[in-house]
Amino acid sequence: MGEAHERGERAERIEKIERVELVELECTVDRLITVRPDGYTVARVTEAETATATAVAGGELIAAGRALAGVQPGETVRLRGEWVSHAKYGTRFAVDSCEPAAPSSVRAIRLYLASGIVRGIGPKLAAAIVEAFGAQTLAVIDETPERLLEVNLIGPGRKDLIVDSWIAHKQVRELMVLLQGYGIGPGFAVKIYGEFGDSSAQIVAEDPYRLVEAVRGIGFTTADKIALASGIPEDSPVRARAAVLDRLDAAAAVSGHCFLPYASLLAAAVALLGQDQLLVRQAVDALAEQRRIVIDTGVGAGKAVYERRMWDRERRVADGLAGLAETKSDMPRAVLKRLDALEAGPHDLHPQQLDAVRMALTSTVSVLTGGPGCGKSRTVDTIAALVRAGGGKVTLAAPTGKAAKRLAQLTGHPAMTVHRLVADKKDGLDAGALFDDDPLYADLIVVDEASMLDVSLAAKLAAGLVPGCHLLLVGDEDQLPSIGAGRVLADLLRVPGIPHTRLTHVFRQAAGSSITTNAHLIRQGLPPVLHAAPGFWFEDCDDPAAVADRVVEIATDRIPAKHGVDHSQVQVLCPSRKGHTGTIEIGRRIQERLNPAVEGRPEHWSGAAVFRVGDAVTQIRNDYLKGRAGVFNGTTGTVTAINPEDRTLTVLTEDDESVAYDFDELEDLLHAYAISVHRSQGSEYPFVVAPITTESGGLLLRRALLYTLVTRARTSVILVGQRKALRLAVEVAGQPRNTGLAQRLVRALAGPDARAAESETLI
């Protein structure tokens, strides 16, 4: 939710709620109704038999509040708050505090064990255990777990699984209580325990800043809250070093920077700490001595401060590409003869395309760029066909699974992800399943959608290149840069020593498309033709809430009905995650329309997301060990099963592979009903619907974002929103990223002496 919207909601609640006495309830959580990203949770609960307060009719009640964040169905909790009467929602219990409690009734114990909280116990086994031990069930598991073997359905292996899971769950609950003492929501407890296990409580209490680097989702602010409450001084050097690392990490994760200028880093860390600049300078010096950061005077203007791994990655990209560019080509002579014949004989290639073909076949490193309709795919197909016809081997790759699949469809030949191409054999990825031997040993490697290459992935690629092969990077430099840090494609285009060809001629067939026409107008900073039916349409709407209503209606009702297509053919793309028109809220509303909750059907809440069978999901992180050959960022699929007993969720991926996810791994999945424009890169959809508003201040509205959004549509794109937001998106160029790759590559191509001088730029 946007801040203004949240303030409005709070004001509305204060106005409409009639306050009554403060009470304490002990309840069993039956079902989560909704969980907001800020942790505000609404749950249906049943008051325990031992509660002192009077239950509402039927013993069921609705509890709501941020203090409920992280609770799961089946848990027993002790709530403190007040009964409220709301004009819209009726009577509910407004929760001020929530503590885990041991289930005290037989019913509560059965629900608790049946919920899947304890691995290895499902509804049937929970009923059998409770029937055997009654109210003493939890004491038996706790104190005499060997007695579980008395239950007919439990053998030694199942007993050990239950006991191990029970111990872990107890420690997580204790960790929740510890975190609450620091004012930290309980949702982080599972993550912390997953990383540190039995040492979790000690780490939290004694070295909370370790959480920042080790636990996803915990930033400096959260760790700092714990540290200060634990007595760590505000001017502690440990705190200052953590702040410096946090600012570098945030610069990479949020803005895509590989480094920060020294002065900018100091200012950002000082603002975060609220301390004197001298303390931050000393922290930077200490981190440099520890080799955790690098201060480089040979990049940008002045001092550039890198996190060590980022600096190493930039150097590996520069050294690897320079090394390949300097090696003698191993391209078969037969290929070059076929190139000569192509140039001499009749052909239907544009001169720019022909230049690109010669470049790729005569240069060991080269770049091909151009907008939609300019013939990049046809050019790549021609290059690959010439190599194969001349007896050479071609490897096709792209940064994401969807992009690789699309490349394979366009060329008619197998393609793989870059991750799979460069993966270590120890990772268990069978790249040879698509090729006769190692795909890195090719005469030509083509990487499509190269604008998506971040410096981390590019470093792995550069390190694996074989001397003598040809590398062709293909992409559209005007699209959004990579999600990860860096701007590899744009940097290479700035290096004179790397040959590149820019295709600018728009072919007649593509020129007739309103999508292509408008994409090129946007790329030039010109306003698109708003009502260029049938391919491009803009609907005026000023109110963000109304924009969201219309986007959901168009995506779920109007397009499927008008064009007779399935919902899967329509993709909603959003510039931001938050607010009325963000991916979270619009995606939630589309899910409720297309795949609502059904009483008795399994579902699982992970944070503010609820997963149900039939949900469209997408992978957001590379996992080399999952599935047959890894599951990578951008892989999409459908949830096919949810098993509370095993605490697993199964996804059928776009590659027709069933992949199991532990409930603790669900942060690697996002619902795909509405996705960010960034995550849509490399993909193409028949129909695209997108909100365009200034709801978040317009900070994300940039030309590259709008251009990328529009070029994702194959048949039709419908924009809904404010004309001023559209105008802003067209007029505002993107923010530059701090990278040193171009300068490093220029030096690396200058020869050994220049490369040797690289170390002299370090402080």
mmCIF file of N, CA and C in Angstrom, residues 286 585 614:
data_model
loop_
_atom_site.group_PDB
_atom_site.id
_atom_site.type_symbol
_atom_site.label_atom_id
_atom_site.label_comp_id
_atom_site.label_asym_id
_atom_site.label_seq_id
_atom_site.Cartn_x
_atom_site.Cartn_y
_atom_site.Cartn_z
ATOM 1 N N ALA A 286 38.946 0.580 7.676
ATOM 2 C CA ALA A 286 39.049 -0.740 8.306
ATOM 3 C C ALA A 286 38.567 -1.839 7.358
ATOM 4 N N GLU A 585 -0.723 -5.686 -5.062
ATOM 5 C CA GLU A 585 -2.165 -5.495 -4.920
ATOM 6 C C GLU A 585 -2.926 -5.983 -6.148
ATOM 7 N N GLY A 614 -3.143 -24.254 -8.741
ATOM 8 C CA GLY A 614 -3.617 -23.504 -9.901
ATOM 9 C C GLY A 614 -2.988 -22.143 -10.047
#
